[in-house]
Coordinates of C-alpha atoms in Angstrom, one line a residue:
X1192 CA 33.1 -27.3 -4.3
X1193 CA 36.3 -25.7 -6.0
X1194 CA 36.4 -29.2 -7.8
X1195 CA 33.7 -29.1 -9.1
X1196 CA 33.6 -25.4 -10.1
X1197 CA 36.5 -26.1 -11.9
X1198 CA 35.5 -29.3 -14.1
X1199 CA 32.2 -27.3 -14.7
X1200 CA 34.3 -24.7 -16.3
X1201 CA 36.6 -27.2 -17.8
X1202 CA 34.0 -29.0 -19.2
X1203 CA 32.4 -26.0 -20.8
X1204 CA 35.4 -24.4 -22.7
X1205 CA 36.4 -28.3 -24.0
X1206 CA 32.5 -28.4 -25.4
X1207 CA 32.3 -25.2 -26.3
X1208 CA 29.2 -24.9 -24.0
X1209 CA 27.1 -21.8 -24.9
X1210 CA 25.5 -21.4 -21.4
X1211 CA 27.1 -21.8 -18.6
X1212 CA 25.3 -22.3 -15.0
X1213 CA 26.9 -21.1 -11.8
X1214 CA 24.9 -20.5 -9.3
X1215 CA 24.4 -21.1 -5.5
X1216 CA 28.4 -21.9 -5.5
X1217 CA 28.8 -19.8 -3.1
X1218 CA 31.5 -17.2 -5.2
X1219 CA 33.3 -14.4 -3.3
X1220 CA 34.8 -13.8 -6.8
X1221 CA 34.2 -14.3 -10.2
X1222 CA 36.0 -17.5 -11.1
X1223 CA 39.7 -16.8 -12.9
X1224 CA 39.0 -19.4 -14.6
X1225 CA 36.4 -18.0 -17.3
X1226 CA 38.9 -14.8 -17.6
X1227 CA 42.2 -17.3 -18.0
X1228 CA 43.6 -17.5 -21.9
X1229 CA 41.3 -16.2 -24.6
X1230 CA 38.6 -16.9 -22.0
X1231 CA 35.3 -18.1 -23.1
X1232 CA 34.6 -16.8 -26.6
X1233 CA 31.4 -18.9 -27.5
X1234 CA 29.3 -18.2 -24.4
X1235 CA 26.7 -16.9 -24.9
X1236 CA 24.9 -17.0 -21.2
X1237 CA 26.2 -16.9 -17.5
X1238 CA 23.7 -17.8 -14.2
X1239 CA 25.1 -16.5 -11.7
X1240 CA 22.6 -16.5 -9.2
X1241 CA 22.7 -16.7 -5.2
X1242 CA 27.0 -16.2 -5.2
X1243 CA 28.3 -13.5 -3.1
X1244 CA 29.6 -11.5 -5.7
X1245 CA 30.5 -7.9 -5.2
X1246 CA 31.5 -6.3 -8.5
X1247 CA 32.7 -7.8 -12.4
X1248 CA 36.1 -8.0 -13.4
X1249 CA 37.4 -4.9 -15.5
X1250 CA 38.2 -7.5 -18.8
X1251 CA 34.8 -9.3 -18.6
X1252 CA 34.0 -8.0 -22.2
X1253 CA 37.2 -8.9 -23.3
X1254 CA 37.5 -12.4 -22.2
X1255 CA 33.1 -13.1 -22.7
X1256 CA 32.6 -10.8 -25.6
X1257 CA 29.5 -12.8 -27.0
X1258 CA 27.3 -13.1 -24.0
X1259 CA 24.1 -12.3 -24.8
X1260 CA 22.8 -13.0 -21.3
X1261 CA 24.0 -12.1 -17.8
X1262 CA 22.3 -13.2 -14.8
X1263 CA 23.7 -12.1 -11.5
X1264 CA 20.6 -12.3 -9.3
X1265 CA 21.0 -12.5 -5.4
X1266 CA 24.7 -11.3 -5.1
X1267 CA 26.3 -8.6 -3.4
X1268 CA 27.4 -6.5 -6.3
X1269 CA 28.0 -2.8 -5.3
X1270 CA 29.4 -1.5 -8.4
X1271 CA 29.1 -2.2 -12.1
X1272 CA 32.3 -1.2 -13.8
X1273 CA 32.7 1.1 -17.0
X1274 CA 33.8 -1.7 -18.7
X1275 CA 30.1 -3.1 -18.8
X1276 CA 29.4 -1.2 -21.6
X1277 CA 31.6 -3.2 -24.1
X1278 CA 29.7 -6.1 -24.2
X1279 CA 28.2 -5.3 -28.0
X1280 CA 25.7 -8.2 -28.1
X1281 CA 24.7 -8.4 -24.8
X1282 CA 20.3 -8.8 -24.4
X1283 CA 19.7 -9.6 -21.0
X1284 CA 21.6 -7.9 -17.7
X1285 CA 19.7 -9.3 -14.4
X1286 CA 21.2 -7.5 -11.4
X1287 CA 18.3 -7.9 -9.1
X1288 CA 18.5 -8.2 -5.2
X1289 CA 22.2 -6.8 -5.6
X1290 CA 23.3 -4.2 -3.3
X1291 CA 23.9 -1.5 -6.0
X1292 CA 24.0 2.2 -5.2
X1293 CA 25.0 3.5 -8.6
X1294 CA 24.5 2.5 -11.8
X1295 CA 27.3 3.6 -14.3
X1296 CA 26.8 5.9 -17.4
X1297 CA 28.1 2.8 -19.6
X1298 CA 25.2 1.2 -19.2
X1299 CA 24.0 2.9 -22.2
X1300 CA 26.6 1.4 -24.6
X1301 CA 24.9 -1.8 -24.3
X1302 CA 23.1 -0.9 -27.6
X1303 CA 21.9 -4.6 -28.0
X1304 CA 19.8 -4.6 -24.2
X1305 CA 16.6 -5.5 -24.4
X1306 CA 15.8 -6.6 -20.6
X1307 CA 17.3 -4.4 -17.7
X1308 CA 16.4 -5.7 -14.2
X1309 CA 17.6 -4.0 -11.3
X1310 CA 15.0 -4.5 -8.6
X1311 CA 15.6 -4.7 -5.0
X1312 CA 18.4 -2.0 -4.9
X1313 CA 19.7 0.7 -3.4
X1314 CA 19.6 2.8 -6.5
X1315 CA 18.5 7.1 -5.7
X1316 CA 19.1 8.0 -9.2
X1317 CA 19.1 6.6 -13.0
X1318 CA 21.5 7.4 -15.6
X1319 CA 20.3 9.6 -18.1
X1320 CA 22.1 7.4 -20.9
X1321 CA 19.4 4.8 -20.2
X1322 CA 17.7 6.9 -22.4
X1323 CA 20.1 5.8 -25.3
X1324 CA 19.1 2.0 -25.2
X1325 CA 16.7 2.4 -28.4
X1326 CA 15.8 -1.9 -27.7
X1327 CA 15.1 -1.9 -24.5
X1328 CA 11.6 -3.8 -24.2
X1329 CA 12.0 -4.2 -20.1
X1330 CA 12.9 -2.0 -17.4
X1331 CA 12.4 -3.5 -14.1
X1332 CA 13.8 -0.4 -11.2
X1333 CA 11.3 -1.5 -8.2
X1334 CA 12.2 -1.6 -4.9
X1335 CA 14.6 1.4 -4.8
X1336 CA 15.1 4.8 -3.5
X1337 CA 14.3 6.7 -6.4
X1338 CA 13.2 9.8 -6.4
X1339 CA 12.6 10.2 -10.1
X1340 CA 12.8 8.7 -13.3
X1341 CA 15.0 10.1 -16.1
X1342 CA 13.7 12.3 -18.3
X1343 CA 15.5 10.9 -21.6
X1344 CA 13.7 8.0 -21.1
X1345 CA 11.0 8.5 -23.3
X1346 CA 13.9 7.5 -25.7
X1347 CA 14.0 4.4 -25.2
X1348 CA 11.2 3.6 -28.2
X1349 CA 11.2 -0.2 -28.1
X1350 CA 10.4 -0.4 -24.1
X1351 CA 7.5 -2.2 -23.7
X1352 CA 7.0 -3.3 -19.8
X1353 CA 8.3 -0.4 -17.0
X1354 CA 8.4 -1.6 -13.4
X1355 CA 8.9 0.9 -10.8
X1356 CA 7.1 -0.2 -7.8
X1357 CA 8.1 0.5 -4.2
X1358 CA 10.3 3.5 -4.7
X1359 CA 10.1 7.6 -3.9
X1360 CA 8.7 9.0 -7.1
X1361 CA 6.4 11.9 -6.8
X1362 CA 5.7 11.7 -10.0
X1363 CA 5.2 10.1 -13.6
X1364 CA 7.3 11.9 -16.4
X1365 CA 4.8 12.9 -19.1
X1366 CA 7.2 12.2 -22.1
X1367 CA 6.8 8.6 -20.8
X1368 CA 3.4 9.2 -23.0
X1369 CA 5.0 9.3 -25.8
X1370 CA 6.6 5.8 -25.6
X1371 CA 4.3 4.4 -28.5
X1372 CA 5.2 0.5 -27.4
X1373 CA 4.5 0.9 -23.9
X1374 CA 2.1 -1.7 -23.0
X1375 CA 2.7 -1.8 -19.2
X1376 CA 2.8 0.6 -16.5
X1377 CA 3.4 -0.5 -12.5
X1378 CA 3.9 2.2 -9.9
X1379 CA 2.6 0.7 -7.1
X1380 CA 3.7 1.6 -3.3
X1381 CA 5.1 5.4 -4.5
X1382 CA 4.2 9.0 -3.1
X1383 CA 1.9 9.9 -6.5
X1384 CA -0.6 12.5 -6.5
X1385 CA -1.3 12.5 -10.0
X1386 CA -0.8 11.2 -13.1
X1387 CA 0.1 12.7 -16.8
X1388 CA -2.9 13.6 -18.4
X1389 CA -1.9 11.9 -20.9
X1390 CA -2.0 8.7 -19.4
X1391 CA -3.3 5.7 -21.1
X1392 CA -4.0 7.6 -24.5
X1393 CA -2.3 5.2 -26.3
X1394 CA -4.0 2.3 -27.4
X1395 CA -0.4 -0.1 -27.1
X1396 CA -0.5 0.9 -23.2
X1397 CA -3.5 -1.2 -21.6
X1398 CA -1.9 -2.0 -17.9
X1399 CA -1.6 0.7 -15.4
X1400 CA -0.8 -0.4 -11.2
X1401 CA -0.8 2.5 -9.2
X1402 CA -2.1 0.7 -6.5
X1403 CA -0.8 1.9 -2.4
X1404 CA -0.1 5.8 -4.0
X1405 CA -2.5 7.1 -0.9
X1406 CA -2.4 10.5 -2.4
X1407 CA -3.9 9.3 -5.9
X1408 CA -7.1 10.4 -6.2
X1409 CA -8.0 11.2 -9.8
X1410 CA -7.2 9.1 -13.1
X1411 CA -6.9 10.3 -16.2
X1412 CA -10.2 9.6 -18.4
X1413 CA -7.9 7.3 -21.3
X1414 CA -7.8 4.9 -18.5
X1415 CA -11.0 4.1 -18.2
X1416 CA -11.3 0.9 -20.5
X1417 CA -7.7 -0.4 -19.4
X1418 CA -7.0 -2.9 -16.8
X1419 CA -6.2 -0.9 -13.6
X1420 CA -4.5 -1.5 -10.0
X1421 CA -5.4 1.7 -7.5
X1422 CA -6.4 3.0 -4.7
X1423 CA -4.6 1.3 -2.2
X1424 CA -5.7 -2.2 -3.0
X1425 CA -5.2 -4.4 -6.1
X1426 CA -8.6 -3.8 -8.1
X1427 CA -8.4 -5.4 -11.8
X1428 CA -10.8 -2.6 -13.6
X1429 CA -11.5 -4.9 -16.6
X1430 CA -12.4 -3.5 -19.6
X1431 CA -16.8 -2.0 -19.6
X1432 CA -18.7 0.3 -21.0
X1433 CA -19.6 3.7 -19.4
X1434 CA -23.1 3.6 -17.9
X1435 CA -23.5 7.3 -18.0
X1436 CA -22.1 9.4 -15.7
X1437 CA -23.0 13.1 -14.3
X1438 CA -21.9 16.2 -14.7
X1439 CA -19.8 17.8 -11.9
X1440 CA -22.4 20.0 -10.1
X1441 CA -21.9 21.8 -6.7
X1442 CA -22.0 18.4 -4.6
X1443 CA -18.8 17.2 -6.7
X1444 CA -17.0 20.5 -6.4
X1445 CA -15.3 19.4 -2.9
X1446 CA -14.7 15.9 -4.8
X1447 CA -13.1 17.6 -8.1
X1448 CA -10.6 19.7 -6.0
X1449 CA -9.6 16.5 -4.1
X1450 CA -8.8 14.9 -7.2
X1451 CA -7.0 17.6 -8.7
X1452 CA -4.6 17.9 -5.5
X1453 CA -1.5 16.9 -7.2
X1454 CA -1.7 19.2 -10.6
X1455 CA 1.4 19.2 -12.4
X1456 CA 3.0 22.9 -11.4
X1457 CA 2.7 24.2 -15.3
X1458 CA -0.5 24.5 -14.3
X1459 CA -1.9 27.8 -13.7
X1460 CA -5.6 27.5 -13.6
X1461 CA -8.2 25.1 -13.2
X1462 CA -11.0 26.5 -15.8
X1463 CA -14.9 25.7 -15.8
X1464 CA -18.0 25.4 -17.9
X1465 CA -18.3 29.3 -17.1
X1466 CA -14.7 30.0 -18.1
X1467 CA -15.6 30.8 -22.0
X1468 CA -12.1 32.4 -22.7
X1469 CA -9.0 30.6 -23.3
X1470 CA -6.4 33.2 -21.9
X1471 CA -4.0 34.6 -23.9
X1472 CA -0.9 33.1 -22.5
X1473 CA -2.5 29.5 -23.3
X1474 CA -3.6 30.9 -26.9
X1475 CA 0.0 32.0 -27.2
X1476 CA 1.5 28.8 -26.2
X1477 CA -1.2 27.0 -29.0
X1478 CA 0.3 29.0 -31.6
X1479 CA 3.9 28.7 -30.9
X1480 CA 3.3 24.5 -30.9
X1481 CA 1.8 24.7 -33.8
X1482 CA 4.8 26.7 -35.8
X1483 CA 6.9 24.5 -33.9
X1484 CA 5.3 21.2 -34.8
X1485 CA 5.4 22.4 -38.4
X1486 CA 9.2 23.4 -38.1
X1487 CA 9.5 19.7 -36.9
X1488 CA 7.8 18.5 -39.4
X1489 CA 10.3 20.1 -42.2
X1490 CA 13.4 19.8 -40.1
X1491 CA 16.0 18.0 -41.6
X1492 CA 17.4 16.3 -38.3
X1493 CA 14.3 14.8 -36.8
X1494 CA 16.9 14.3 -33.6
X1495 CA 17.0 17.7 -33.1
X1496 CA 14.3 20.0 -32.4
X1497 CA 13.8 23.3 -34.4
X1498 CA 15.2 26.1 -33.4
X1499 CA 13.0 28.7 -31.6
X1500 CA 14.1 31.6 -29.5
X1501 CA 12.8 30.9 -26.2
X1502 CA 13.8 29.9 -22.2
X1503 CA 14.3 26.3 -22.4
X1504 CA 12.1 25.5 -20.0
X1505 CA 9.0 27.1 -22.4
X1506 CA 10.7 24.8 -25.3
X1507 CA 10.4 21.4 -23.2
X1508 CA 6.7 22.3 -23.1
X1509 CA 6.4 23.0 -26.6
X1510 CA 8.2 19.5 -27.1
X1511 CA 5.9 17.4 -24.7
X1512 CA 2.9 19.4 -23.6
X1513 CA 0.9 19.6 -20.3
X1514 CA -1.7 17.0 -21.9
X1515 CA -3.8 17.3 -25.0
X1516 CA -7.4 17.6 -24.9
X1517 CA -9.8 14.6 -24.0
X1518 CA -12.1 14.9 -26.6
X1519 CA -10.0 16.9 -29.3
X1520 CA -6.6 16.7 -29.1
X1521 CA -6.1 20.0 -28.9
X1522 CA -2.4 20.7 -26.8
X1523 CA -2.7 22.0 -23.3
X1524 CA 0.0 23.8 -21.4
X1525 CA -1.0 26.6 -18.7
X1526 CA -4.8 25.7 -18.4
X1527 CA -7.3 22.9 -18.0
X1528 CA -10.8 22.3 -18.2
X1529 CA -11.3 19.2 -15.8
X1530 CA -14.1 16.9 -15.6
X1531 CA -15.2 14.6 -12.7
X1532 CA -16.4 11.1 -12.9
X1533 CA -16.9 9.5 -9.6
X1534 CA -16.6 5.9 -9.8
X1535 CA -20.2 5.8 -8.1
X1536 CA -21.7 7.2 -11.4
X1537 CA -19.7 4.7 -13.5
X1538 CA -20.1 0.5 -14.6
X1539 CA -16.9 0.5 -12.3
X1540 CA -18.6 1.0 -9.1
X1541 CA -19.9 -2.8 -9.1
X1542 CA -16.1 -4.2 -9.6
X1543 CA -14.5 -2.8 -6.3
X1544 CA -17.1 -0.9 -3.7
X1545 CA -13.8 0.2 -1.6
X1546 CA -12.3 2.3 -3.7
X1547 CA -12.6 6.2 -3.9
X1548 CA -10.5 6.9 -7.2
X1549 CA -12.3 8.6 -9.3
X1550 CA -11.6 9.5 -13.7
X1551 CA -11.0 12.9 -14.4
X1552 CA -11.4 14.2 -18.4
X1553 CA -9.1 17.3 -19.3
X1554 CA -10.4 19.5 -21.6
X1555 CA -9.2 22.5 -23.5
X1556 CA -12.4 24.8 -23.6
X1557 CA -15.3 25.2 -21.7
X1558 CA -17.1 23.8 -25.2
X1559 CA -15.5 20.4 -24.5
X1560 CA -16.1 19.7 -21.4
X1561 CA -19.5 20.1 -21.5
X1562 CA -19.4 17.6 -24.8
X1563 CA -16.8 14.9 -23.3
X1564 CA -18.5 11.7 -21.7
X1565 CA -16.2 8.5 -21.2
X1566 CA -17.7 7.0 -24.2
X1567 CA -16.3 10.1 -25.8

């Protein structure tokens, strides 16, 4: 076996090989070899898959600084090193079904990344400098311990497919709304209540799998003309046409407050058809995104936000709002205006008979809500 390791690697620097396959050898340690001399400067892409790796040499991007694509798959790698992140062209890092517990801050040098996978871990936490990888297109994090996912992630402007199934999340981040490429979206086998109400109002994102999240009861309204996984079964809501739907009335009140369990903790009331006042801490907030969204407009920076005297915690709302209005647009932030369609009253109810999720429209005045319909 060392043999033949060895005239593999032989082989490859004398032909200048620019992929190099290595896997099931059985490695307790990254061959010397491939680190020996000026290394391998002309690979471009190491398999590595089904070795018994535990961690990368410290000169990797010295020795392979043009690898492009890095496959480690089915190793025993604890730890990355720092040194990861001086690997300028690499595209590709597959660390799945590794036995990683942390994943280093370097991992957002690698500026060129456009496909992180990292399932089957033992990952609690991502870096926030994930955030920084601006090419990313693929994030695969499922089947982990996470607990949540980082909120600088809505950076990441290219990503296009996020996998997070089989984890601890609670929750969805709603600046993940604002990733305009997002196409994508499995959370399957989490602890969700709800989603951002938000969700889906992009036209780029038209995949959502939220399916085993026992505590999901209501989806946001944009979903409804996506293709959909929930309820604690695969169901494939294909894309229809509402068939009318009623009103919430006094028999849906018990069903409304089910679905509206998990409300994100901004907020403060849950508003009806009878509720004709906005209140003035939500007319406040309305006016202060407003000046700020003009002040954003004009900035000169656009990478940093305008400068506004207020608790930071208030400015992170002004910078990604509770949800905007179902039928208007209109940015939320304290209250909401819900609306209830039970999947009985929908085209849906004919796809999957099982399952209880039902849509939920959130809308910024009473005047809405009684105009929104999911043809809206």
């Amino acid at each position: 076996m060392a043999s033949e390791l060895h005239e593999a690697i032989f082989m490859a620097k004398q032909e200048r090989h620019k992929n190099l396959f290595l896997n099931y050898r059985n490695l307790n340690h990254f061959p010397v070899e491939l680190l020996k001399d000026e290394g391998l400067q002309f690979l471009e892409r190491l398999y590595m898959k089904g070795n018994l790796l535990t961690t990368l040499p410290d000169n990797l991007a010295q020795k392979l600084p043009n690898l492009i694509e890095l496959y480690l798959h089915s190793n025993n790698i604890v730890i990355i090193p720092e040194a990861i992140g001086n690997l300028p062209r690499l595209q590709s890092l597959d660390l799945s079904c590794n036995s990683l517990h942390l994943l280093c801050p370097e991992i957002g040098r690698l500026r060129s990344l456009r496909h992180l996978r990292l399932s089957n871990n033992q990952l609690k936490s991502l870096p926030p400098e994930i955030g920084d990888l601006q090419f990313l297109e693929t994030l695969d994090v499922s089947m982990n311990l996470l607990t949540s996912l980082p909120d600088r992630l809505h950076r990441c402007s290219s990503l296009q497919h996020l996998s997070a199934d089989h984890n601890l999340l609670s929750h969805v981040p709603r600046h993940l709304c604002r990733l305009a490429r997002l196409t994508q979206l499995s959370m399957a086998a989490n602890i969700l209540t709800f989603l951002p109400l938000d969700l889906g109002g992009s036209r780029e994102l038209q995949f959502v799998f939220v399916d085993y999240n026992v505590d999901l009861k209501g989806l946001p309204s944009y979903l409804y003309n996506k293709v959909i996984g929930c309820s604690g079964h695969v169901a494939y809501f294909l894309r229809v046409r509402s068939c009318g739907a009623s009103p919430p009335g006094d028999d849906q009140d018990e069903a409304l407050s089910e679905a509206l369990l998990g409300l994100p903790a901004e907020v403060k009331a849950v508003a009806s058809e009878a509720d004709n006042v906005v209140p003035l801490e939500e007319l406040a907030m309305r006016t202060l995104h407003r000046l700020y969204q003009q002040q954003w407009h004009h900035a000169t920076d656009v990478n940093f936000p305008p400068s506004i005297p207020l608790p930071k915690s208030l400015l992170d709302l002004l910078h990604f709002p509770l949800g905007h209005c179902h039928l208007c647009t209109q940015a939320m932030f304290t209250v909401i205006y819900p609306k209830l369609f039970p999947l009985r009253h929908t085209a849906l109810a004919a796809v999957h008979r099982r399952t209880t999720v039902s849509f939920v429209a959130y809308c910024c005045s009473s005047r809405c809500l009684r105009t929104f319909n999911l043809q809206s």
